[in-house]
mmCIF file of C-alpha atoms and ligand atoms in Angstrom:
data_model
loop_
_atom_site.group_PDB
_atom_site.id
_atom_site.type_symbol
_atom_site.label_atom_id
_atom_site.label_comp_id
_atom_site.label_asym_id
_atom_site.label_seq_id
_atom_site.Cartn_x
_atom_site.Cartn_y
_atom_site.Cartn_z
ATOM 1 C CA MET B 1 198.555 196.286 241.114
ATOM 2 C CA ILE B 2 194.923 196.258 239.916
ATOM 3 C CA LEU B 3 192.573 198.937 241.267
ATOM 4 C CA LEU B 4 188.840 199.507 241.077
ATOM 5 C CA GLY B 5 188.250 203.203 240.298
ATOM 6 C CA ILE B 6 185.035 205.056 241.159
ATOM 7 C CA GLU B 7 184.142 208.577 239.946
ATOM 8 C CA THR B 8 180.931 210.440 240.857
ATOM 9 C CA SER B 9 182.105 214.044 241.290
ATOM 10 C CA CYS B 10 179.634 215.579 238.872
ATOM 11 C CA ASP B 11 176.983 213.968 236.665
ATOM 12 C CA ASP B 12 178.668 210.823 235.298
ATOM 13 C CA THR B 13 178.466 207.626 237.338
ATOM 14 C CA ALA B 14 181.702 205.825 236.420
ATOM 15 C CA ALA B 15 183.675 202.758 237.459
ATOM 16 C CA ALA B 16 186.838 201.183 236.029
ATOM 17 C CA VAL B 17 189.392 198.434 236.576
ATOM 18 C CA VAL B 18 192.983 199.505 235.822
ATOM 19 C CA GLU B 19 196.276 197.661 236.152
ATOM 20 C CA ASP B 20 199.446 199.525 237.179
ATOM 21 C CA GLY B 21 197.901 202.904 236.359
ATOM 22 C CA ARG B 22 198.015 202.199 232.648
ATOM 23 C CA ARG B 23 196.240 199.092 231.411
ATOM 24 C CA VAL B 24 192.470 199.567 231.326
ATOM 25 C CA HIS B 25 190.594 196.281 231.852
ATOM 26 C CA ALA B 26 187.236 198.060 232.003
ATOM 27 C CA SER B 27 185.984 201.655 232.019
ATOM 28 C CA VAL B 28 182.240 202.192 232.127
ATOM 29 C CA ALA B 29 180.173 205.319 232.667
ATOM 30 C CA THR B 30 176.489 206.065 232.699
ATOM 31 C CA SER B 31 175.792 209.556 231.421
ATOM 32 C CA GLN B 32 172.993 211.520 233.074
ATOM 33 C CA ASP B 33 172.839 214.097 230.259
ATOM 34 C CA ALA B 34 169.236 213.222 229.389
ATOM 35 C CA PHE B 35 168.121 213.988 232.950
ATOM 36 C CA HIS B 36 169.745 217.431 233.045
ATOM 37 C CA ALA B 37 169.334 218.604 229.429
ATOM 38 C CA LYS B 38 165.852 220.040 229.923
ATOM 39 C CA TYR B 39 167.157 222.307 232.711
ATOM 40 C CA GLY B 40 170.047 223.585 230.560
ATOM 41 C CA GLY B 41 172.665 222.505 233.107
ATOM 42 C CA ILE B 42 173.425 220.041 235.870
ATOM 43 C CA VAL B 43 170.933 220.004 238.748
ATOM 44 C CA PRO B 44 172.979 218.861 241.791
ATOM 45 C CA GLU B 45 170.053 217.228 243.603
ATOM 46 C CA ILE B 46 169.140 215.157 240.550
ATOM 47 C CA ALA B 47 172.800 214.196 239.985
ATOM 48 C CA GLY B 48 173.162 212.879 243.545
ATOM 49 C CA ARG B 49 169.956 210.866 243.338
ATOM 50 C CA ARG B 50 170.905 209.352 239.971
ATOM 51 C CA HIS B 51 174.295 208.311 241.382
ATOM 52 C CA VAL B 52 172.501 206.468 244.217
ATOM 53 C CA ALA B 53 170.361 204.639 241.655
ATOM 54 C CA LEU B 54 173.281 203.751 239.350
ATOM 55 C CA ILE B 55 176.395 203.204 241.468
ATOM 56 C CA SER B 56 176.002 199.502 242.350
ATOM 57 C CA ALA B 57 175.148 198.399 238.811
ATOM 58 C CA THR B 58 177.988 200.533 237.375
ATOM 59 C CA VAL B 59 180.614 198.962 239.670
ATOM 60 C CA GLU B 60 179.179 195.491 238.939
ATOM 61 C CA HIS B 61 179.358 196.236 235.190
ATOM 62 C CA ALA B 62 183.029 197.281 235.430
ATOM 63 C CA LEU B 63 184.032 194.141 237.364
ATOM 64 C CA GLN B 64 182.114 191.928 234.930
ATOM 65 C CA THR B 65 183.672 193.611 231.891
ATOM 66 C CA ALA B 66 187.129 193.139 233.415
ATOM 67 C CA GLY B 67 186.213 189.518 234.219
ATOM 68 C CA LEU B 68 187.609 189.931 237.723
ATOM 69 C CA PRO B 69 185.932 189.551 241.122
ATOM 70 C CA MET B 70 186.620 192.206 243.764
ATOM 71 C CA ALA B 71 188.679 189.617 245.663
ATOM 72 C CA ALA B 72 191.227 189.605 242.806
ATOM 73 C CA LEU B 73 191.773 193.365 242.990
ATOM 74 C CA ASP B 74 194.336 195.212 245.117
ATOM 75 C CA GLY B 75 192.323 198.223 246.246
ATOM 76 C CA VAL B 76 189.640 200.817 245.601
ATOM 77 C CA ALA B 77 190.302 204.369 244.357
ATOM 78 C CA VAL B 78 187.618 207.037 244.578
ATOM 79 C CA THR B 79 187.284 210.734 243.761
ATOM 80 C CA ARG B 80 186.924 212.600 247.064
ATOM 81 C CA GLY B 81 186.801 216.151 245.595
ATOM 82 C CA PRO B 82 186.511 218.732 244.237
ATOM 83 C CA GLY B 83 182.955 218.457 242.920
ATOM 84 C CA LEU B 84 179.308 218.466 243.936
ATOM 85 C CA ILE B 85 178.970 217.311 247.531
ATOM 86 C CA GLY B 86 175.759 215.318 246.942
ATOM 87 C CA SER B 87 177.488 213.489 244.077
ATOM 88 C CA LEU B 88 180.851 212.934 245.776
ATOM 89 C CA VAL B 89 179.376 211.359 248.926
ATOM 90 C CA VAL B 90 177.703 208.612 246.895
ATOM 91 C CA GLY B 91 180.982 207.438 245.334
ATOM 92 C CA VAL B 92 182.947 207.823 248.553
ATOM 93 C CA ALA B 93 180.370 205.866 250.583
ATOM 94 C CA ALA B 94 180.284 203.107 247.966
ATOM 95 C CA ALA B 95 184.088 202.906 247.793
ATOM 96 C CA LYS B 96 184.436 202.783 251.579
ATOM 97 C CA ALA B 97 181.867 200.001 251.850
ATOM 98 C CA ILE B 98 183.470 197.950 249.061
ATOM 99 C CA ALA B 99 187.010 198.406 250.423
ATOM 100 C CA TYR B 100 185.931 197.604 253.965
ATOM 101 C CA ALA B 101 183.908 194.528 252.972
ATOM 102 C CA ALA B 102 186.674 193.189 250.695
ATOM 103 C CA GLY B 103 189.454 194.040 253.154
ATOM 104 C CA LYS B 104 191.316 196.114 250.520
ATOM 105 C CA PRO B 105 193.138 199.465 250.796
ATOM 106 C CA LEU B 106 191.197 202.616 249.888
ATOM 107 C CA TYR B 107 192.649 205.582 247.975
ATOM 108 C CA GLY B 108 191.043 209.039 248.001
ATOM 109 C CA VAL B 109 191.871 210.880 244.778
ATOM 110 C CA ASN B 110 191.726 214.552 243.755
ATOM 111 C CA HIS B 111 189.560 214.727 240.606
ATOM 112 C CA LEU B 112 191.996 217.117 238.880
ATOM 113 C CA HIS B 113 194.976 214.868 239.557
ATOM 114 C CA GLY B 114 192.823 212.193 237.918
ATOM 115 C CA HIS B 115 192.426 214.286 234.753
ATOM 116 C CA LEU B 116 196.191 214.680 234.603
ATOM 117 C CA TYR B 117 196.901 210.969 235.063
ATOM 118 C CA ALA B 118 194.540 210.170 232.164
ATOM 119 C CA ALA B 119 197.715 210.779 230.123
ATOM 120 C CA TYR B 120 199.049 207.406 231.349
ATOM 121 C CA LEU B 121 196.070 205.283 230.309
ATOM 122 C CA GLU B 122 196.706 202.896 227.397
ATOM 123 C CA GLN B 123 199.809 204.916 226.530
ATOM 124 C CA GLU B 124 202.792 203.102 225.016
ATOM 125 C CA LEU B 125 205.143 205.901 226.024
ATOM 126 C CA PRO B 126 203.651 207.667 229.058
ATOM 127 C CA PRO B 127 205.038 211.052 230.100
ATOM 128 C CA GLU B 128 208.051 211.116 232.416
ATOM 129 C CA PRO B 129 208.061 213.860 235.065
ATOM 130 C CA PRO B 130 208.985 216.638 234.956
ATOM 131 C CA PHE B 131 206.364 217.748 232.436
ATOM 132 C CA LEU B 132 203.911 220.605 231.917
ATOM 133 C CA ALA B 133 200.161 219.925 232.057
ATOM 134 C CA LEU B 134 197.202 222.068 230.999
ATOM 135 C CA ILE B 135 193.997 220.918 232.719
ATOM 136 C CA VAL B 136 190.910 222.323 230.999
ATOM 137 C CA SER B 137 187.546 221.128 232.284
ATOM 138 C CA GLY B 138 184.062 222.419 233.040
ATOM 139 C CA GLY B 139 185.118 223.729 236.435
ATOM 140 C CA HIS B 140 188.881 224.303 236.143
ATOM 141 C CA THR B 141 191.546 225.762 233.877
ATOM 142 C CA GLN B 142 195.068 225.451 235.187
ATOM 143 C CA LEU B 143 198.677 225.039 234.165
ATOM 144 C CA VAL B 144 200.536 222.534 236.332
ATOM 145 C CA ASP B 145 204.264 221.952 236.727
ATOM 146 C CA VAL B 146 204.462 218.192 237.352
ATOM 147 C CA ARG B 147 207.878 217.901 238.977
ATOM 148 C CA ALA B 148 207.426 214.340 240.207
ATOM 149 C CA HIS B 149 204.557 212.023 241.137
ATOM 150 C CA GLY B 150 203.082 213.652 244.242
ATOM 151 C CA ASP B 151 204.778 217.009 243.546
ATOM 152 C CA LEU B 152 202.318 218.955 241.397
ATOM 153 C CA ARG B 153 202.406 222.765 241.408
ATOM 154 C CA ILE B 154 199.838 225.115 239.890
ATOM 155 C CA ILE B 155 201.669 227.861 237.977
ATOM 156 C CA GLY B 156 198.624 229.515 236.394
ATOM 157 C CA GLU B 157 194.840 229.317 236.660
ATOM 158 C CA THR B 158 191.626 231.042 235.694
ATOM 159 C CA LEU B 159 190.638 234.116 237.656
ATOM 160 C CA ASP B 160 186.942 233.715 236.743
ATOM 161 C CA ASP B 161 185.250 231.218 234.377
ATOM 162 C CA ALA B 162 186.822 227.902 233.400
ATOM 163 C CA ALA B 163 187.328 227.245 229.678
ATOM 164 C CA GLY B 164 184.587 224.577 229.651
ATOM 165 C CA GLU B 165 182.254 226.943 231.469
ATOM 166 C CA ALA B 166 182.886 229.583 228.783
ATOM 167 C CA PHE B 167 182.006 226.989 226.114
ATOM 168 C CA ASP B 168 178.839 225.936 227.957
ATOM 169 C CA LYS B 169 177.614 229.494 228.669
ATOM 170 C CA THR B 170 178.345 230.753 225.143
ATOM 171 C CA ALA B 171 176.713 227.645 223.659
ATOM 172 C CA ARG B 172 173.582 228.545 225.604
ATOM 173 C CA LEU B 173 173.632 232.056 224.061
ATOM 174 C CA LEU B 174 173.683 230.374 220.647
ATOM 175 C CA GLY B 175 170.746 228.182 221.602
ATOM 176 C CA LEU B 176 172.808 224.988 221.570
ATOM 177 C CA GLY B 177 171.803 222.266 224.005
ATOM 178 C CA PHE B 178 173.562 221.016 227.089
ATOM 179 C CA PRO B 179 176.421 220.142 227.411
ATOM 180 C CA GLY B 180 177.480 222.983 225.159
ATOM 181 C CA GLY B 181 181.157 222.223 224.476
ATOM 182 C CA PRO B 182 180.706 219.284 222.083
ATOM 183 C CA ALA B 183 177.818 221.052 220.263
ATOM 184 C CA MET B 184 179.925 224.218 219.880
ATOM 185 C CA ASP B 185 182.831 222.158 218.515
ATOM 186 C CA ARG B 186 180.566 220.523 215.889
ATOM 187 C CA LEU B 187 178.951 223.822 214.829
ATOM 188 C CA ALA B 188 182.333 225.597 214.673
ATOM 189 C CA GLN B 189 183.613 223.019 212.185
ATOM 190 C CA GLN B 190 181.186 224.451 209.604
ATOM 191 C CA GLY B 191 182.053 228.104 210.296
ATOM 192 C CA ASP B 192 184.733 230.686 209.551
ATOM 193 C CA ALA B 193 187.051 231.161 212.544
ATOM 194 C CA ALA B 194 188.220 234.522 211.167
ATOM 195 C CA ALA B 195 184.709 235.933 210.688
ATOM 196 C CA PHE B 196 184.642 237.920 213.955
ATOM 197 C CA ALA B 197 187.462 239.100 216.222
ATOM 198 C CA PHE B 198 186.384 238.249 219.773
ATOM 199 C CA PRO B 199 188.792 239.375 222.535
ATOM 200 C CA ARG B 200 191.756 237.219 223.532
ATOM 201 C CA SER B 201 192.272 238.100 227.181
ATOM 202 C CA MET B 202 195.922 237.547 227.998
ATOM 203 C CA LEU B 203 195.813 239.651 231.242
ATOM 204 C CA SER B 204 199.413 240.916 231.277
ATOM 205 C CA ALA B 205 201.934 239.607 228.750
ATOM 206 C CA ASP B 206 203.872 237.647 231.372
ATOM 207 C CA SER B 207 200.868 236.270 233.287
ATOM 208 C CA LEU B 208 200.146 232.534 233.253
ATOM 209 C CA ASP B 209 196.600 233.140 234.551
ATOM 210 C CA PHE B 210 193.434 233.027 232.428
ATOM 211 C CA SER B 211 190.222 235.049 232.252
ATOM 212 C CA PHE B 212 187.288 233.769 230.188
ATOM 213 C CA SER B 213 184.310 235.721 231.524
ATOM 214 C CA GLY B 214 184.884 238.672 229.153
ATOM 215 C CA ILE B 215 184.607 236.683 225.943
ATOM 216 C CA LYS B 216 181.198 235.269 226.845
ATOM 217 C CA THR B 217 179.938 238.815 227.546
ATOM 218 C CA SER B 218 181.407 240.082 224.313
ATOM 219 C CA VAL B 219 179.645 237.325 222.334
ATOM 220 C CA ARG B 220 176.396 238.248 224.120
ATOM 221 C CA TYR B 221 176.675 241.951 223.195
ATOM 222 C CA PHE B 222 177.600 241.014 219.640
ATOM 223 C CA LEU B 223 174.546 238.734 219.279
ATOM 224 C CA GLU B 224 172.315 241.544 220.544
ATOM 225 C CA SER B 225 173.721 243.978 217.956
ATOM 226 C CA ALA B 226 172.418 244.393 214.397
ATOM 227 C CA ALA B 227 175.535 242.731 212.917
ATOM 228 C CA GLY B 228 175.254 239.873 215.390
ATOM 229 C CA SER B 229 171.611 239.078 214.689
ATOM 230 C CA ALA B 230 172.447 238.771 210.990
ATOM 231 C CA ALA B 231 175.586 236.680 211.599
ATOM 232 C CA LYS B 232 175.716 232.979 210.838
ATOM 233 C CA ARG B 233 175.733 230.946 214.071
ATOM 234 C CA GLU B 234 178.484 228.666 212.769
ATOM 235 C CA ASP B 235 180.741 231.688 212.164
ATOM 236 C CA VAL B 236 180.104 232.977 215.690
ATOM 237 C CA ALA B 237 180.847 229.517 217.124
ATOM 238 C CA ALA B 238 184.056 229.162 215.084
ATOM 239 C CA SER B 239 185.261 232.673 215.993
ATOM 240 C CA PHE B 240 184.517 232.176 219.709
ATOM 241 C CA GLN B 241 186.291 228.808 219.721
ATOM 242 C CA ALA B 242 189.321 230.278 217.925
ATOM 243 C CA ALA B 243 189.630 233.036 220.554
ATOM 244 C CA VAL B 244 189.505 230.590 223.491
ATOM 245 C CA VAL B 245 191.959 228.214 221.818
ATOM 246 C CA ASP B 246 194.393 231.074 221.012
ATOM 247 C CA VAL B 247 194.515 231.978 224.710
ATOM 248 C CA LEU B 248 194.983 228.359 225.841
ATOM 249 C CA VAL B 249 197.778 227.772 223.323
ATOM 250 C CA GLY B 250 199.403 231.152 224.041
ATOM 251 C CA LYS B 251 199.564 230.624 227.810
ATOM 252 C CA THR B 252 200.743 227.035 227.462
ATOM 253 C CA ALA B 253 203.516 228.221 225.128
ATOM 254 C CA LEU B 254 204.542 230.903 227.649
ATOM 255 C CA ALA B 255 204.668 228.352 230.492
ATOM 256 C CA GLN B 256 206.667 225.971 228.317
ATOM 257 C CA ARG B 257 209.222 228.672 227.448
ATOM 258 C CA ARG B 258 209.754 229.165 231.183
ATOM 259 C CA LEU B 259 209.893 225.548 232.317
ATOM 260 C CA ARG B 260 211.485 223.962 229.239
ATOM 261 C CA HIS B 261 210.086 220.510 230.025
ATOM 262 C CA ALA B 262 210.265 218.049 227.136
ATOM 263 C CA THR B 263 206.616 216.977 227.338
ATOM 264 C CA VAL B 264 203.289 218.820 227.515
ATOM 265 C CA VAL B 265 200.054 217.054 228.531
ATOM 266 C CA ILE B 266 196.591 218.484 227.825
ATOM 267 C CA ALA B 267 193.796 216.970 229.912
ATOM 268 C CA GLY B 268 190.185 217.506 230.995
ATOM 269 C CA GLY B 269 186.916 217.623 229.050
ATOM 270 C CA VAL B 270 187.897 220.588 226.864
ATOM 271 C CA ALA B 271 190.943 218.595 225.640
ATOM 272 C CA ALA B 272 188.320 216.818 223.510
ATOM 273 C CA ASN B 273 187.988 220.023 221.462
ATOM 274 C CA SER B 274 189.076 219.455 217.865
ATOM 275 C CA ARG B 275 190.571 222.934 217.322
ATOM 276 C CA LEU B 276 192.474 222.851 220.629
ATOM 277 C CA ARG B 277 193.928 219.469 219.635
ATOM 278 C CA SER B 278 195.015 220.581 216.164
ATOM 279 C CA GLU B 279 196.390 223.989 217.225
ATOM 280 C CA MET B 280 198.318 222.457 220.124
ATOM 281 C CA ALA B 281 199.726 219.795 217.797
ATOM 282 C CA ALA B 282 200.862 222.480 215.323
ATOM 283 C CA TRP B 283 202.526 224.496 218.102
ATOM 284 C CA ALA B 284 204.233 221.421 219.591
ATOM 285 C CA GLY B 285 205.528 220.474 216.128
ATOM 286 C CA ARG B 286 207.060 223.938 215.633
ATOM 287 C CA GLU B 287 208.664 223.927 219.102
ATOM 288 C CA GLY B 288 209.881 220.323 219.059
ATOM 289 C CA VAL B 289 207.854 219.558 222.196
ATOM 290 C CA ARG B 290 206.292 216.150 222.810
ATOM 291 C CA LEU B 291 202.531 216.672 223.083
ATOM 292 C CA LEU B 292 200.351 214.091 224.787
ATOM 293 C CA ILE B 293 196.555 214.364 224.743
ATOM 294 C CA PRO B 294 194.588 211.377 226.091
ATOM 295 C CA PRO B 295 192.104 209.642 223.797
ATOM 296 C CA LEU B 296 188.655 211.295 223.881
ATOM 297 C CA ARG B 297 187.081 208.744 226.220
ATOM 298 C CA PHE B 298 189.714 209.485 228.883
ATOM 299 C CA CYS B 299 189.529 213.308 228.473
ATOM 300 C CA THR B 300 186.007 213.685 229.842
ATOM 301 C CA ASP B 301 185.127 212.430 233.322
ATOM 302 C CA ASN B 302 185.870 208.717 233.769
ATOM 303 C CA ALA B 303 186.934 206.369 236.551
ATOM 304 C CA ALA B 304 190.019 204.885 234.866
ATOM 305 C CA MET B 305 191.896 208.163 235.394
ATOM 306 C CA ILE B 306 191.043 208.007 239.114
ATOM 307 C CA ALA B 307 192.520 204.506 239.413
ATOM 308 C CA ALA B 308 195.618 205.705 237.506
ATOM 309 C CA ALA B 309 196.165 208.690 239.830
ATOM 310 C CA ALA B 310 195.801 206.456 242.895
ATOM 311 C CA TYR B 311 198.427 204.071 241.526
ATOM 312 C CA PHE B 312 201.028 206.769 240.853
ATOM 313 C CA GLU B 313 200.374 208.830 243.986
ATOM 314 C CA ALA B 314 200.076 205.703 246.185
ATOM 315 C CA ARG B 315 198.664 207.269 249.325
ATOM 316 C CA PRO B 316 196.255 204.813 250.995
ATOM 317 C CA ALA B 317 193.557 206.391 253.175
ATOM 318 C CA ASP B 318 191.709 205.183 256.228
ATOM 319 C CA ALA B 319 188.572 203.385 255.004
ATOM 320 C CA LEU B 320 186.524 204.552 257.979
ATOM 321 C CA THR B 321 187.426 208.238 258.061
ATOM 322 C CA LEU B 322 187.949 209.220 254.405
ATOM 323 C CA GLY B 323 185.529 212.048 253.625
ATOM 324 C CA ALA B 324 184.260 213.778 250.495
ATOM 325 C CA ASP B 325 185.423 217.379 250.164
ATOM 326 C CA PRO B 326 183.645 219.552 247.549
ATOM 327 C CA ASN B 327 186.420 222.175 247.786
ATOM 328 C CA LEU B 328 189.397 219.813 248.029
ATOM 329 C CA PRO B 329 192.528 221.911 247.355
ATOM 330 C CA PHE B 330 194.764 220.860 244.470
HETATM 331 O O1 KG4 A 401 186.373 217.220 232.560
HETATM 332 P P1 KG4 A 401 184.925 217.235 232.288
HETATM 333 O O2 KG4 A 401 184.294 216.029 231.655
HETATM 334 O O3 KG4 A 401 184.112 217.535 233.592
HETATM 335 C C1 KG4 A 401 184.602 218.401 234.582
HETATM 336 O O4 KG4 A 401 185.361 217.941 235.456
HETATM 337 O O5 KG4 A 401 184.249 219.602 234.474
HETATM 338 O O6 KG4 A 401 184.687 218.533 231.380
HETATM 339 C C2 KG4 A 401 183.408 218.912 230.963
HETATM 340 C C3 KG4 A 401 183.563 220.167 230.132
HETATM 341 C C4 KG4 A 401 182.218 220.794 229.789
HETATM 342 O O7 KG4 A 401 182.304 222.186 230.020
HETATM 343 C C5 KG4 A 401 182.091 220.493 228.302
HETATM 344 O O8 KG4 A 401 181.310 221.425 227.602
HETATM 345 C C6 KG4 A 401 183.544 220.532 227.860
HETATM 346 O O9 KG4 A 401 184.242 219.885 228.898
HETATM 347 N N1 KG4 A 401 183.772 219.830 226.586
HETATM 348 C C7 KG4 A 401 184.164 220.457 225.452
HETATM 349 C C8 KG4 A 401 184.228 219.469 224.447
HETATM 350 N N2 KG4 A 401 183.861 218.270 224.997
HETATM 351 C C9 KG4 A 401 183.593 218.518 226.308
HETATM 352 N N3 KG4 A 401 184.477 221.742 225.217
HETATM 353 C C10 KG4 A 401 184.850 222.074 223.974
HETATM 354 N N4 KG4 A 401 184.910 221.189 222.943
HETATM 355 C C11 KG4 A 401 184.619 219.889 223.133
HETATM 356 N N5 KG4 A 401 184.694 219.023 222.108
HETATM 357 ZN ZN1 ZN A 402 186.353 216.473 235.292
#
């Protein structure tokens, strides 16, 4: 089964062609970073308008790269939420039109399920449910018990900021550009992670929930202090990153001790973080757990993961009534 995937939930206009949820024939994305950078964050109105300008050419590009006409495909999968409403509607409208015109089934996909199913793309040995997943993106941080395809349960989530949001907001305090996560990761690689002890909020010892708003505030107060203004930015970046990663690894370890699944998947944009990848790998090695982190290009927003989720969840929608939902529940 070969699906066209479309993803426009935030600021990347993406399309992909994926076979059986695993083999990627094409995955293309047009980043809008340059349009939002000068505002220091994503401007929803601009994102929606850019999607309108880019969507047709992006889908065309994916089909051409795959060397397949729409007629040869088996359906269209599109992100229907959660995300920015003005961005989501562009992808959903395009997907409905393409599916209707080509007479193919349409699949509406939850963006976060997409991040999780990125673990199946181009993977020789994909994870077998049940497994534990940590989804860490710009808008979400959650631990998911994947009992079976279509039976996903959130067992812990952030009570305030998402991990990616903490990276982006703290990066702004350090004067790094937008998006802040990758810039913070690069700067941290030149710094001393033990230079400053920023708080590791674990909530209570047995809680699987996260809280990241305190660390950003604590970095802000530190930077405003005498010690902070003299501190090297790379040391601040490395120490902040170490604190966030400690919490993510600690909570994942706690969830794993409870569930005892053989495999742990880390997904979402923050899974691109070099320290998170190495610390998780070290922990998994000690515990004898199989750790699966998608390649970088499938960690951040992409359309291949949307086609993969649609394949495994296999819930066709009505091409006329499918709607975008900015607050789509998990
Ligand atoms: O999953 P994603 O592409 O979009 C959402 O659905 O949110 O995640 C974007 C987030 C941003 O907050 C970005 O700063 C963060 O992922 N990110 C990183 C890294 N690469 C992207 N955070 C830390 N280290 C990175 N290397
Ligand atoms: Zn995302």
